[in-house]
mmCIF file of C-alpha atoms in Angstrom:
data_model
loop_
_atom_site.group_PDB
_atom_site.id
_atom_site.type_symbol
_atom_site.label_atom_id
_atom_site.label_comp_id
_atom_site.label_asym_id
_atom_site.label_seq_id
_atom_site.Cartn_x
_atom_site.Cartn_y
_atom_site.Cartn_z
ATOM 1 C CA MET A 889 -25.713 -32.968 -35.420
ATOM 2 C CA LEU A 890 -28.386 -33.665 -37.967
ATOM 3 C CA ARG A 891 -31.508 -35.186 -36.689
ATOM 4 C CA LEU A 892 -31.939 -36.945 -39.675
ATOM 5 C CA GLU A 893 -27.983 -38.703 -38.644
ATOM 6 C CA ALA A 894 -28.686 -39.201 -34.869
ATOM 7 C CA MET A 895 -31.546 -41.560 -35.886
ATOM 8 C CA ARG A 896 -29.885 -43.165 -38.255
ATOM 9 C CA GLU A 897 -27.367 -44.224 -36.604
ATOM 10 C CA ILE A 898 -29.653 -45.320 -33.158
ATOM 11 C CA TYR A 899 -32.193 -46.943 -36.106
ATOM 12 C CA PRO A 900 -31.069 -50.507 -35.062
ATOM 13 C CA LEU A 901 -31.447 -50.241 -31.610
ATOM 14 C CA LEU A 902 -35.008 -48.650 -32.389
ATOM 15 C CA ALA A 903 -36.414 -51.327 -35.448
ATOM 16 C CA GLU A 904 -36.659 -54.530 -33.262
ATOM 17 C CA ARG A 905 -38.255 -51.566 -30.159
ATOM 18 C CA VAL A 906 -42.021 -49.948 -29.549
ATOM 19 C CA VAL A 907 -40.866 -46.639 -30.688
ATOM 20 C CA VAL A 908 -43.494 -43.555 -29.745
ATOM 21 C CA THR A 909 -42.579 -39.795 -31.446
ATOM 22 C CA ASN A 910 -43.903 -36.747 -31.047
ATOM 23 C CA MET A 911 -45.324 -34.830 -33.965
ATOM 24 C CA GLY A 912 -43.304 -32.695 -37.275
ATOM 25 C CA ALA A 913 -40.196 -33.728 -38.398
ATOM 26 C CA ALA A 914 -39.429 -36.678 -36.388
ATOM 27 C CA PRO A 915 -42.110 -39.083 -37.577
ATOM 28 C CA ALA A 916 -41.465 -37.649 -41.524
ATOM 29 C CA GLU A 917 -37.514 -38.322 -40.678
ATOM 30 C CA LEU A 918 -38.171 -42.186 -38.990
ATOM 31 C CA PHE A 919 -40.448 -42.830 -41.464
ATOM 32 C CA SER A 920 -38.124 -42.049 -43.870
ATOM 33 C CA LEU A 921 -35.120 -44.267 -42.350
ATOM 34 C CA GLY A 922 -38.116 -47.190 -43.236
ATOM 35 C CA HIS A 923 -41.316 -47.262 -41.149
ATOM 36 C CA ARG A 924 -41.942 -51.126 -38.800
ATOM 37 C CA PRO A 925 -44.997 -51.518 -37.118
ATOM 38 C CA GLY A 926 -44.133 -50.884 -33.984
ATOM 39 C CA PHE A 927 -43.499 -47.076 -34.690
ATOM 40 C CA PHE A 928 -46.620 -44.753 -33.736
ATOM 41 C CA TYR A 929 -46.190 -41.004 -34.528
ATOM 42 C CA VAL A 930 -48.440 -39.009 -31.615
ATOM 43 C CA GLU A 931 -49.088 -35.890 -34.553
ATOM 44 C CA HIS A 932 -50.346 -32.612 -32.830
ATOM 45 C CA SER A 933 -50.680 -33.294 -29.402
ATOM 46 C CA MET A 934 -47.707 -31.847 -28.222
ATOM 47 C CA GLY A 935 -46.220 -32.880 -25.269
ATOM 48 C CA LEU A 936 -48.205 -36.524 -24.943
ATOM 49 C CA ALA A 937 -45.594 -38.820 -26.802
ATOM 50 C CA SER A 938 -43.714 -39.266 -23.400
ATOM 51 C CA SER A 939 -46.832 -39.815 -21.567
ATOM 52 C CA VAL A 940 -48.711 -42.609 -24.356
ATOM 53 C CA ALA A 941 -45.122 -44.327 -23.963
ATOM 54 C CA LEU A 942 -45.482 -44.628 -20.611
ATOM 55 C CA GLY A 943 -48.485 -45.941 -20.528
ATOM 56 C CA ILE A 944 -46.936 -48.624 -23.017
ATOM 57 C CA ALA A 945 -44.341 -49.118 -20.776
ATOM 58 C CA LEU A 946 -45.870 -49.461 -17.765
ATOM 59 C CA ALA A 947 -48.742 -51.351 -19.281
ATOM 60 C CA ARG A 948 -46.473 -54.012 -21.196
ATOM 61 C CA PRO A 949 -43.681 -54.437 -18.518
ATOM 62 C CA GLU A 950 -41.595 -56.839 -21.264
ATOM 63 C CA LEU A 951 -41.952 -54.651 -23.922
ATOM 64 C CA GLU A 952 -39.035 -52.017 -24.280
ATOM 65 C CA VAL A 953 -40.650 -48.234 -25.413
ATOM 66 C CA VAL A 954 -37.849 -45.988 -27.265
ATOM 67 C CA THR A 955 -40.055 -42.017 -27.207
ATOM 68 C CA LEU A 956 -38.184 -39.595 -29.527
ATOM 69 C CA ASP A 957 -39.287 -36.479 -28.379
ATOM 70 C CA GLY A 958 -38.707 -32.248 -29.260
ATOM 71 C CA ASP A 959 -37.872 -29.568 -26.991
ATOM 72 C CA GLY A 960 -41.291 -27.760 -27.811
ATOM 73 C CA SER A 961 -43.167 -30.498 -27.160
ATOM 74 C CA VAL A 962 -41.412 -31.527 -24.153
ATOM 75 C CA LEU A 963 -41.861 -27.620 -22.680
ATOM 76 C CA MET A 964 -45.475 -28.156 -23.322
ATOM 77 C CA ASN A 965 -45.784 -31.065 -21.071
ATOM 78 C CA LEU A 966 -42.480 -30.372 -18.263
ATOM 79 C CA GLY A 967 -44.221 -32.455 -15.824
ATOM 80 C CA THR A 968 -43.804 -35.624 -17.399
ATOM 81 C CA PHE A 969 -40.516 -35.941 -16.505
ATOM 82 C CA THR A 970 -41.602 -35.933 -12.539
ATOM 83 C CA THR A 971 -44.044 -38.183 -13.471
ATOM 84 C CA LEU A 972 -41.979 -40.463 -15.337
ATOM 85 C CA ALA A 973 -39.617 -40.519 -12.531
ATOM 86 C CA ARG A 974 -41.601 -41.271 -9.968
ATOM 87 C CA HIS A 975 -42.723 -44.302 -11.760
ATOM 88 C CA ARG A 976 -39.273 -44.987 -13.422
ATOM 89 C CA PRO A 977 -39.997 -47.794 -15.845
ATOM 90 C CA PRO A 978 -37.018 -49.902 -16.261
ATOM 91 C CA ASN A 979 -38.133 -49.807 -20.529
ATOM 92 C CA LEU A 980 -37.940 -46.678 -20.933
ATOM 93 C CA LEU A 981 -36.039 -44.555 -23.336
ATOM 94 C CA HIS A 982 -36.817 -40.859 -23.608
ATOM 95 C CA VAL A 983 -34.628 -39.523 -26.092
ATOM 96 C CA VAL A 984 -35.291 -35.566 -26.371
ATOM 97 C CA PHE A 985 -34.161 -33.751 -30.443
ATOM 98 C CA ASP A 986 -33.317 -30.254 -28.719
ATOM 99 C CA ASN A 987 -32.862 -27.669 -31.636
ATOM 100 C CA GLU A 988 -33.341 -24.685 -29.665
ATOM 101 C CA VAL A 989 -36.707 -23.408 -31.803
ATOM 102 C CA LEU A 990 -40.342 -24.907 -32.447
ATOM 103 C CA LEU A 991 -38.883 -26.105 -36.632
ATOM 104 C CA SER A 992 -42.331 -26.406 -37.662
ATOM 105 C CA VAL A 993 -43.493 -22.486 -37.928
ATOM 106 C CA GLY A 994 -40.237 -21.453 -39.331
ATOM 107 C CA ARG A 995 -36.924 -21.355 -37.567
ATOM 108 C CA SER A 996 -37.599 -17.853 -36.146
ATOM 109 C CA PHE A 997 -39.556 -18.689 -32.246
ATOM 110 C CA SER A 998 -37.146 -19.821 -30.504
ATOM 111 C CA THR A 999 -37.615 -21.855 -27.736
ATOM 112 C CA ALA A 1000 -36.611 -21.755 -24.173
ATOM 113 C CA THR A 1001 -33.807 -24.033 -24.300
ATOM 114 C CA ALA A 1002 -31.517 -21.143 -26.531
ATOM 115 C CA THR A 1003 -31.714 -19.052 -23.543
ATOM 116 C CA GLY A 1004 -30.215 -21.451 -21.379
ATOM 117 C CA SER A 1005 -32.866 -23.919 -20.029
ATOM 118 C CA ASP A 1006 -31.639 -27.564 -19.923
ATOM 119 C CA LEU A 1007 -33.457 -30.160 -20.527
ATOM 120 C CA ALA A 1008 -31.242 -32.401 -19.184
ATOM 121 C CA ALA A 1009 -30.942 -31.325 -15.990
ATOM 122 C CA ILE A 1010 -34.289 -30.270 -15.153
ATOM 123 C CA ALA A 1011 -34.827 -34.208 -15.741
ATOM 124 C CA ALA A 1012 -32.188 -34.968 -13.388
ATOM 125 C CA ALA A 1013 -34.184 -32.545 -10.965
ATOM 126 C CA ALA A 1014 -37.464 -34.429 -11.245
ATOM 127 C CA GLY A 1015 -35.536 -37.754 -10.128
ATOM 128 C CA VAL A 1016 -34.750 -39.281 -13.900
ATOM 129 C CA PRO A 1017 -31.634 -41.661 -12.573
ATOM 130 C CA ARG A 1018 -30.053 -41.234 -16.074
ATOM 131 C CA THR A 1019 -29.132 -38.682 -18.011
ATOM 132 C CA GLY A 1020 -27.449 -37.010 -20.309
ATOM 133 C CA THR A 1021 -26.470 -34.118 -22.974
ATOM 134 C CA TYR A 1022 -24.725 -34.816 -26.249
ATOM 135 C CA ARG A 1023 -23.440 -33.178 -29.567
ATOM 136 C CA THR A 1024 -22.073 -35.528 -31.616
ATOM 137 C CA THR A 1025 -24.437 -39.289 -33.168
ATOM 138 C CA ALA A 1026 -21.736 -41.434 -32.313
ATOM 139 C CA ASN A 1027 -21.525 -40.231 -28.381
ATOM 140 C CA LEU A 1028 -26.123 -40.295 -28.148
ATOM 141 C CA ALA A 1029 -26.015 -43.626 -30.136
ATOM 142 C CA ALA A 1030 -23.706 -45.270 -27.570
ATOM 143 C CA ALA A 1031 -26.100 -43.384 -24.534
ATOM 144 C CA CYS A 1032 -28.619 -44.891 -26.232
ATOM 145 C CA ARG A 1033 -26.929 -48.867 -25.993
ATOM 146 C CA GLU A 1034 -25.826 -48.559 -22.465
ATOM 147 C CA ALA A 1035 -29.446 -47.303 -21.095
ATOM 148 C CA LEU A 1036 -31.303 -50.303 -22.643
ATOM 149 C CA ALA A 1037 -28.234 -52.434 -21.501
ATOM 150 C CA ALA A 1038 -28.821 -50.851 -17.893
ATOM 151 C CA ARG A 1039 -32.523 -51.063 -17.961
ATOM 152 C CA GLU A 1040 -32.774 -48.148 -16.704
ATOM 153 C CA LEU A 1041 -35.468 -45.413 -16.858
ATOM 154 C CA ALA A 1042 -33.276 -42.312 -18.961
ATOM 155 C CA VAL A 1043 -33.820 -39.114 -20.609
ATOM 156 C CA LEU A 1044 -31.236 -38.592 -22.713
ATOM 157 C CA VAL A 1045 -31.134 -35.375 -24.969
ATOM 158 C CA ALA A 1046 -29.573 -34.804 -28.398
ATOM 159 C CA LYS A 1047 -28.487 -31.082 -29.532
ATOM 160 C CA VAL A 1048 -28.967 -30.961 -33.138
ATOM 161 C CA GLU A 1049 -29.318 -28.984 -36.067
ATOM 162 C CA PRO A 1050 -32.546 -26.706 -36.464
ATOM 163 C CA VAL A 1051 -32.991 -28.314 -39.928
ATOM 164 C CA GLY A 1052 -35.973 -30.893 -40.687
ATOM 165 C CA PRO A 1053 -37.148 -32.482 -43.688
ATOM 166 C CA ALA A 1054 -39.043 -30.758 -46.644
ATOM 167 C CA SER A 1055 -43.004 -32.355 -46.094
ATOM 168 C CA TYR A 1056 -43.721 -33.253 -42.725
ATOM 169 C CA LEU A 1057 -47.090 -35.241 -44.825
ATOM 170 C CA ILE A 1058 -45.711 -39.278 -44.249
ATOM 171 C CA ASP A 1059 -47.496 -41.864 -46.460
ATOM 172 C CA LEU A 1060 -49.201 -43.576 -43.976
ATOM 173 C CA HIS A 1061 -52.666 -41.948 -42.307
ATOM 174 C CA LEU A 1062 -52.307 -41.939 -38.544
ATOM 175 C CA LEU A 1063 -55.423 -43.826 -37.997
ATOM 176 C CA GLU A 1064 -53.583 -46.712 -40.307
ATOM 177 C CA ASN A 1065 -50.945 -46.324 -38.391
ATOM 178 C CA ARG A 1066 -52.516 -46.486 -35.154
ATOM 179 C CA PHE A 1067 -54.268 -49.900 -36.187
ATOM 180 C CA GLN A 1068 -51.303 -51.536 -37.140
ATOM 181 C CA PHE A 1069 -49.487 -50.677 -34.091
ATOM 182 C CA GLU A 1070 -52.325 -51.712 -31.961
ATOM 183 C CA ARG A 1071 -52.297 -55.254 -34.278
ATOM 184 C CA HIS A 1072 -48.510 -54.880 -33.881
ATOM 185 C CA LEU A 1073 -48.311 -54.698 -29.691
ATOM 186 C CA ARG A 1074 -50.915 -57.321 -28.884
ATOM 187 C CA SER A 1075 -49.375 -59.699 -31.191
ATOM 188 C CA LEU A 1076 -46.187 -59.608 -29.212
ATOM 189 C CA PRO A 1077 -45.940 -61.870 -26.534
ATOM 190 C CA ARG A 1078 -47.158 -60.559 -22.814
ATOM 191 C CA ALA A 1079 -45.257 -61.324 -19.402
ATOM 192 C CA GLU A 1080 -46.501 -63.749 -17.416
ATOM 193 C CA ALA A 1081 -49.644 -62.342 -15.594
ATOM 194 C CA GLY A 1082 -50.072 -61.339 -11.998
ATOM 195 C CA GLY A 1083 -49.876 -58.465 -9.786
ATOM 196 C CA ALA A 1084 -49.539 -54.893 -10.610
ATOM 197 C CA LEU A 1085 -48.442 -54.146 -14.148
ATOM 198 C CA ALA A 1086 -45.169 -52.554 -13.517
ATOM 199 C CA ALA A 1087 -43.011 -50.751 -11.164
ATOM 200 C CA GLY A 1088 -45.789 -48.500 -11.016
ATOM 201 C CA HIS A 1089 -47.405 -49.847 -7.986
ATOM 202 C CA ALA A 1090 -44.350 -49.813 -5.897
ATOM 203 C CA GLU A 1091 -44.141 -45.958 -6.048
ATOM 204 C CA ASN A 1092 -46.225 -44.954 -3.174
ATOM 205 C CA GLN A 1093 -45.532 -41.459 -2.193
ATOM 206 C CA GLU A 1094 -48.303 -39.138 -0.482
ATOM 207 C CA PRO A 1095 -50.152 -37.798 -3.525
ATOM 208 C CA THR A 1096 -48.912 -33.994 -3.884
ATOM 209 C CA GLY A 1097 -50.118 -31.069 -5.939
ATOM 210 C CA GLY A 1098 -54.072 -32.153 -5.714
ATOM 211 C CA ARG A 1099 -56.927 -30.087 -7.190
ATOM 212 C CA PRO A 1100 -58.845 -29.615 -2.995
ATOM 213 C CA MET B 460 -64.651 -36.870 6.233
ATOM 214 C CA PRO B 461 -68.011 -36.963 4.771
ATOM 215 C CA VAL B 462 -67.075 -38.065 1.578
ATOM 216 C CA SER B 463 -68.185 -41.552 0.917
ATOM 217 C CA ALA B 464 -66.811 -44.648 1.510
ATOM 218 C CA ALA B 465 -69.366 -46.865 0.579
ATOM 219 C CA SER B 466 -69.845 -45.385 -2.802
ATOM 220 C CA SER B 467 -66.405 -44.994 -3.412
ATOM 221 C CA GLN B 468 -66.228 -48.695 -2.611
ATOM 222 C CA LEU B 469 -69.125 -49.024 -5.245
ATOM 223 C CA VAL B 470 -66.966 -47.463 -8.032
ATOM 224 C CA TYR B 471 -63.966 -48.616 -7.262
ATOM 225 C CA GLU B 472 -65.991 -52.368 -7.552
ATOM 226 C CA GLY B 473 -67.217 -51.383 -10.847
ATOM 227 C CA LEU B 474 -64.031 -50.257 -12.385
ATOM 228 C CA LYS B 475 -62.800 -53.836 -11.456
ATOM 229 C CA ASP B 476 -65.543 -55.913 -12.923
ATOM 230 C CA CYS B 477 -64.785 -53.657 -16.145
ATOM 231 C CA GLY B 478 -61.707 -55.052 -15.861
ATOM 232 C CA ILE B 479 -59.698 -52.176 -15.488
ATOM 233 C CA ARG B 480 -55.823 -53.206 -14.537
ATOM 234 C CA LEU B 481 -54.458 -49.150 -14.694
ATOM 235 C CA LEU B 482 -56.023 -46.171 -13.094
ATOM 236 C CA SER B 483 -54.690 -42.140 -13.994
ATOM 237 C CA VAL B 484 -55.097 -39.835 -11.248
ATOM 238 C CA LEU B 485 -54.712 -36.797 -10.337
ATOM 239 C CA PRO B 486 -56.518 -37.137 -6.738
ATOM 240 C CA GLU B 487 -58.879 -34.311 -5.468
ATOM 241 C CA THR B 488 -61.240 -34.319 -2.613
ATOM 242 C CA TRP B 489 -63.856 -36.906 -3.280
ATOM 243 C CA LEU B 490 -61.571 -39.061 -4.790
ATOM 244 C CA VAL B 491 -59.765 -39.899 -2.025
ATOM 245 C CA HIS B 492 -61.343 -42.754 -1.188
ATOM 246 C CA LEU B 493 -61.180 -44.408 -4.785
ATOM 247 C CA VAL B 494 -57.023 -43.439 -5.039
ATOM 248 C CA SER B 495 -57.213 -45.425 -1.353
ATOM 249 C CA LEU B 496 -58.604 -48.424 -2.442
ATOM 250 C CA ALA B 497 -56.579 -48.627 -5.973
ATOM 251 C CA GLU B 498 -53.264 -48.049 -3.826
ATOM 252 C CA ALA B 499 -53.719 -51.279 -1.838
ATOM 253 C CA ASP B 500 -54.985 -53.219 -4.428
ATOM 254 C CA PRO B 501 -52.090 -55.326 -5.510
ATOM 255 C CA ASP B 502 -53.471 -56.052 -9.143
ATOM 256 C CA MET B 503 -53.740 -52.421 -10.088
ATOM 257 C CA THR B 504 -51.238 -49.740 -11.363
ATOM 258 C CA LEU B 505 -51.852 -46.727 -9.779
ATOM 259 C CA VAL B 506 -50.269 -43.990 -11.956
ATOM 260 C CA ARG B 507 -50.659 -40.607 -10.262
ATOM 261 C CA LEU B 508 -50.060 -37.200 -12.487
ATOM 262 C CA ALA B 509 -48.319 -34.263 -12.378
ATOM 263 C CA LYS B 510 -51.438 -32.786 -14.281
ATOM 264 C CA GLU B 511 -54.114 -34.540 -15.976
ATOM 265 C CA GLU B 512 -53.599 -34.471 -19.707
ATOM 266 C CA GLU B 513 -50.846 -36.954 -19.189
ATOM 267 C CA GLY B 514 -53.268 -38.999 -18.300
ATOM 268 C CA VAL B 515 -55.189 -38.914 -21.661
ATOM 269 C CA GLY B 516 -51.070 -39.913 -23.188
ATOM 270 C CA VAL B 517 -51.233 -42.774 -20.405
ATOM 271 C CA SER B 518 -54.351 -44.295 -21.829
ATOM 272 C CA VAL B 519 -53.561 -44.049 -24.978
ATOM 273 C CA GLY B 520 -50.367 -46.045 -24.195
ATOM 274 C CA ALA B 521 -52.069 -48.815 -22.187
ATOM 275 C CA HIS B 522 -55.231 -49.422 -24.732
ATOM 276 C CA LEU B 523 -52.738 -49.745 -27.813
ATOM 277 C CA ALA B 524 -50.762 -51.918 -25.438
ATOM 278 C CA GLY B 525 -53.848 -54.308 -24.598
ATOM 279 C CA VAL B 526 -54.780 -53.096 -20.908
ATOM 280 C CA ARG B 527 -58.032 -51.515 -20.302
ATOM 281 C CA SER B 528 -57.626 -48.892 -18.356
ATOM 282 C CA ALA B 529 -59.614 -45.266 -16.592
ATOM 283 C CA MET B 530 -58.793 -41.620 -15.972
ATOM 284 C CA LEU B 531 -60.015 -40.458 -12.422
ATOM 285 C CA MET B 532 -60.187 -36.793 -12.185
ATOM 286 C CA GLN B 533 -61.792 -33.721 -11.143
ATOM 287 C CA ASN B 534 -63.775 -31.430 -13.729
ATOM 288 C CA HIS B 535 -61.197 -29.126 -13.988
ATOM 289 C CA GLY B 536 -58.851 -31.995 -15.243
ATOM 290 C CA LEU B 537 -60.917 -32.214 -17.672
ATOM 291 C CA LEU B 538 -60.905 -28.716 -18.462
ATOM 292 C CA ALA B 539 -57.342 -29.004 -18.213
ATOM 293 C CA SER B 540 -56.973 -31.852 -20.790
ATOM 294 C CA VAL B 541 -58.838 -30.478 -23.690
ATOM 295 C CA ASN B 542 -55.925 -30.524 -26.302
ATOM 296 C CA GLY B 543 -55.598 -34.260 -25.157
ATOM 297 C CA ILE B 544 -58.662 -35.551 -25.012
ATOM 298 C CA VAL B 545 -58.755 -33.861 -28.612
ATOM 299 C CA SER B 546 -56.168 -34.917 -30.206
ATOM 300 C CA LEU B 547 -54.979 -38.067 -29.414
ATOM 301 C CA ALA B 548 -57.921 -39.645 -27.620
ATOM 302 C CA GLN B 549 -60.631 -38.229 -30.358
ATOM 303 C CA LEU B 550 -57.953 -38.107 -33.446
ATOM 304 C CA TYR B 551 -56.761 -41.523 -33.028
ATOM 305 C CA ARG B 552 -60.156 -43.387 -32.005
ATOM 306 C CA VAL B 553 -59.477 -44.593 -29.051
ATOM 307 C CA PRO B 554 -61.639 -45.491 -26.535
ATOM 308 C CA LEU B 555 -60.926 -43.683 -22.901
ATOM 309 C CA LEU B 556 -63.086 -43.996 -20.013
ATOM 310 C CA MET B 557 -62.934 -40.987 -17.980
ATOM 311 C CA LEU B 558 -64.464 -40.599 -14.512
ATOM 312 C CA VAL B 559 -65.016 -36.847 -13.444
ATOM 313 C CA SER B 560 -65.726 -35.292 -9.973
ATOM 314 C CA TYR B 561 -68.687 -33.210 -11.017
ATOM 315 C CA ARG B 562 -67.109 -29.752 -8.604
ATOM 316 C CA GLY B 563 -69.094 -26.257 -8.520
ATOM 317 C CA GLY B 564 -73.253 -27.465 -8.941
ATOM 318 C CA PHE B 565 -76.047 -27.343 -6.339
ATOM 319 C CA GLY B 566 -74.122 -27.827 -2.767
ATOM 320 C CA GLU B 567 -71.076 -26.069 -3.675
ATOM 321 C CA GLU B 568 -69.531 -24.064 -0.861
ATOM 322 C CA HIS B 569 -65.946 -23.623 -2.437
ATOM 323 C CA PRO B 570 -66.209 -20.251 -4.629
ATOM 324 C CA TRP B 571 -62.914 -21.527 -6.814
ATOM 325 C CA GLN B 572 -65.140 -24.477 -7.962
ATOM 326 C CA THR B 573 -67.772 -22.841 -9.157
ATOM 327 C CA GLU B 574 -67.127 -21.674 -12.440
ATOM 328 C CA GLY B 575 -65.467 -24.704 -13.539
ATOM 329 C CA GLY B 576 -68.845 -26.309 -12.642
ATOM 330 C CA GLY B 577 -70.928 -24.192 -14.592
ATOM 331 C CA ALA B 578 -68.753 -25.337 -17.974
ATOM 332 C CA THR B 579 -68.517 -28.606 -17.100
ATOM 333 C CA GLU B 580 -71.690 -30.718 -19.789
ATOM 334 C CA ASP B 581 -71.347 -27.703 -21.798
ATOM 335 C CA LEU B 582 -68.171 -28.786 -22.317
ATOM 336 C CA LEU B 583 -68.646 -31.969 -23.025
ATOM 337 C CA ARG B 584 -71.668 -31.424 -25.623
ATOM 338 C CA ALA B 585 -68.910 -29.177 -27.203
ATOM 339 C CA LEU B 586 -66.121 -31.781 -27.752
ATOM 340 C CA ARG B 587 -69.458 -34.284 -28.551
ATOM 341 C CA ILE B 588 -68.359 -36.728 -25.279
ATOM 342 C CA PRO B 589 -70.870 -38.810 -24.644
ATOM 343 C CA TYR B 590 -71.856 -38.177 -20.690
ATOM 344 C CA LEU B 591 -74.225 -38.872 -17.834
ATOM 345 C CA LEU B 592 -74.373 -38.126 -14.186
ATOM 346 C CA LEU B 593 -73.166 -40.919 -11.683
ATOM 347 C CA ALA B 594 -75.493 -39.991 -8.830
ATOM 348 C CA ARG B 595 -77.475 -43.099 -7.064
ATOM 349 C CA ALA B 596 -75.229 -45.894 -5.687
ATOM 350 C CA ASP B 597 -77.653 -48.551 -7.419
ATOM 351 C CA GLU B 598 -76.623 -46.770 -10.603
ATOM 352 C CA VAL B 599 -73.088 -47.364 -10.372
ATOM 353 C CA ALA B 600 -72.352 -50.738 -11.608
ATOM 354 C CA ALA B 601 -74.544 -50.729 -14.555
ATOM 355 C CA ARG B 602 -73.638 -46.985 -16.327
ATOM 356 C CA LEU B 603 -69.401 -47.912 -15.548
ATOM 357 C CA ARG B 604 -70.251 -51.350 -17.776
ATOM 358 C CA GLN B 605 -72.424 -49.043 -20.084
ATOM 359 C CA ALA B 606 -69.838 -46.245 -20.399
ATOM 360 C CA LEU B 607 -67.084 -48.491 -21.274
ATOM 361 C CA THR B 608 -69.177 -50.567 -23.352
ATOM 362 C CA LEU B 609 -69.501 -47.356 -25.972
ATOM 363 C CA ALA B 610 -66.152 -46.466 -25.642
ATOM 364 C CA GLU B 611 -65.118 -49.711 -27.047
ATOM 365 C CA ALA B 612 -67.740 -50.170 -29.543
ATOM 366 C CA SER B 613 -67.181 -46.052 -30.605
ATOM 367 C CA LEU B 614 -63.431 -45.733 -29.779
ATOM 368 C CA ARG B 615 -64.010 -42.665 -28.520
ATOM 369 C CA PRO B 616 -64.008 -40.690 -25.243
ATOM 370 C CA VAL B 617 -66.734 -41.297 -22.821
ATOM 371 C CA ALA B 618 -67.064 -40.270 -19.336
ATOM 372 C CA LEU B 619 -69.106 -40.071 -15.933
ATOM 373 C CA LEU B 620 -69.500 -37.394 -14.134
ATOM 374 C CA LEU B 621 -69.589 -38.686 -10.253
ATOM 375 C CA CYS B 622 -72.345 -36.069 -8.622
ATOM 376 C CA ARG B 623 -72.050 -34.499 -4.950
ATOM 377 C CA ASP B 624 -75.480 -36.804 -4.380
ATOM 378 C CA LEU B 625 -72.881 -39.967 -4.502
ATOM 379 C CA MET B 626 -69.980 -38.623 -3.647
ATOM 380 C CA TRP B 627 -70.644 -36.612 -0.346
ATOM 381 C CA GLU B 628 -72.570 -37.363 2.624
ATOM 382 C CA GLU B 629 -74.204 -34.522 4.068
#
């Protein structure tokens, strides 16, 4: 499947939600389908789109957050699956477009998903309750709808062709995007105050892997 | 354990007085009491990280969503977070309050902490991150307020280095 076609298929789900993308092709293609004030494009800091989405999901449990990521970005921050799993925000859907290459530098550098690393299986093994790998836009869209309806943290991997847009630049400066997005989130009604912000506090295991 | 419970309490109260509601943490020895205080506080969301750089993303998300947050980490965690700080917090002009335990300075007994200790302040200067050393209990509350005020006014990261004299009782 083409990432652009997959995005077009799930665009109605995205348009009414908070969306955080990774860098490169995803922002350009999503922007080409129609920008919304609830879309935030995390250009350049590879791996952190899902961390930004987690921060939003925990801070504002009443919002539904979708993060659109890529295999190269996720591989730079694989620990994110374990962090998502231990906090398990029910309002977060993580979609990973896996084209098996670092596309923005050309197609010559394949990622480890080209040689057998299975991101959905890694997410499942990290403890993410709902995972899957999809090869058609219809199956991906159905899985997205089911995950959102179930209100359960999900990591859904979409296998896509290594093709991208002609340009990665969009006609929206990243600071313009950032301030517009913040203003939009602050304008959305908040859940009742009181108590810890979200499921994050319920997670109460012993710390592991600190720096002594 | 000679980590100062009294100073940890002061730092935690200072964070609460600043309106911090989300703390992203990767613990180290000096920070154990602070983590326990956050854990026991039903009004604090404690985000346990696998690596400190994730915390930059979490705090950026929380800020954009309208919730005040802080990061709690060792100086080696600061070293591990550099691209997130530069290419997310600074690039997108997001205030980021970083409380960093300053290991590897005078009095450090662990050889593995010493290289990072030597690089910490030069790194902060290279990144143009305003920072202060927090070594005295009577300065904690005011410095935390000042750090947060500067971070929010400048829309940039600000660091407070938690020093041995504050955090360790010898």
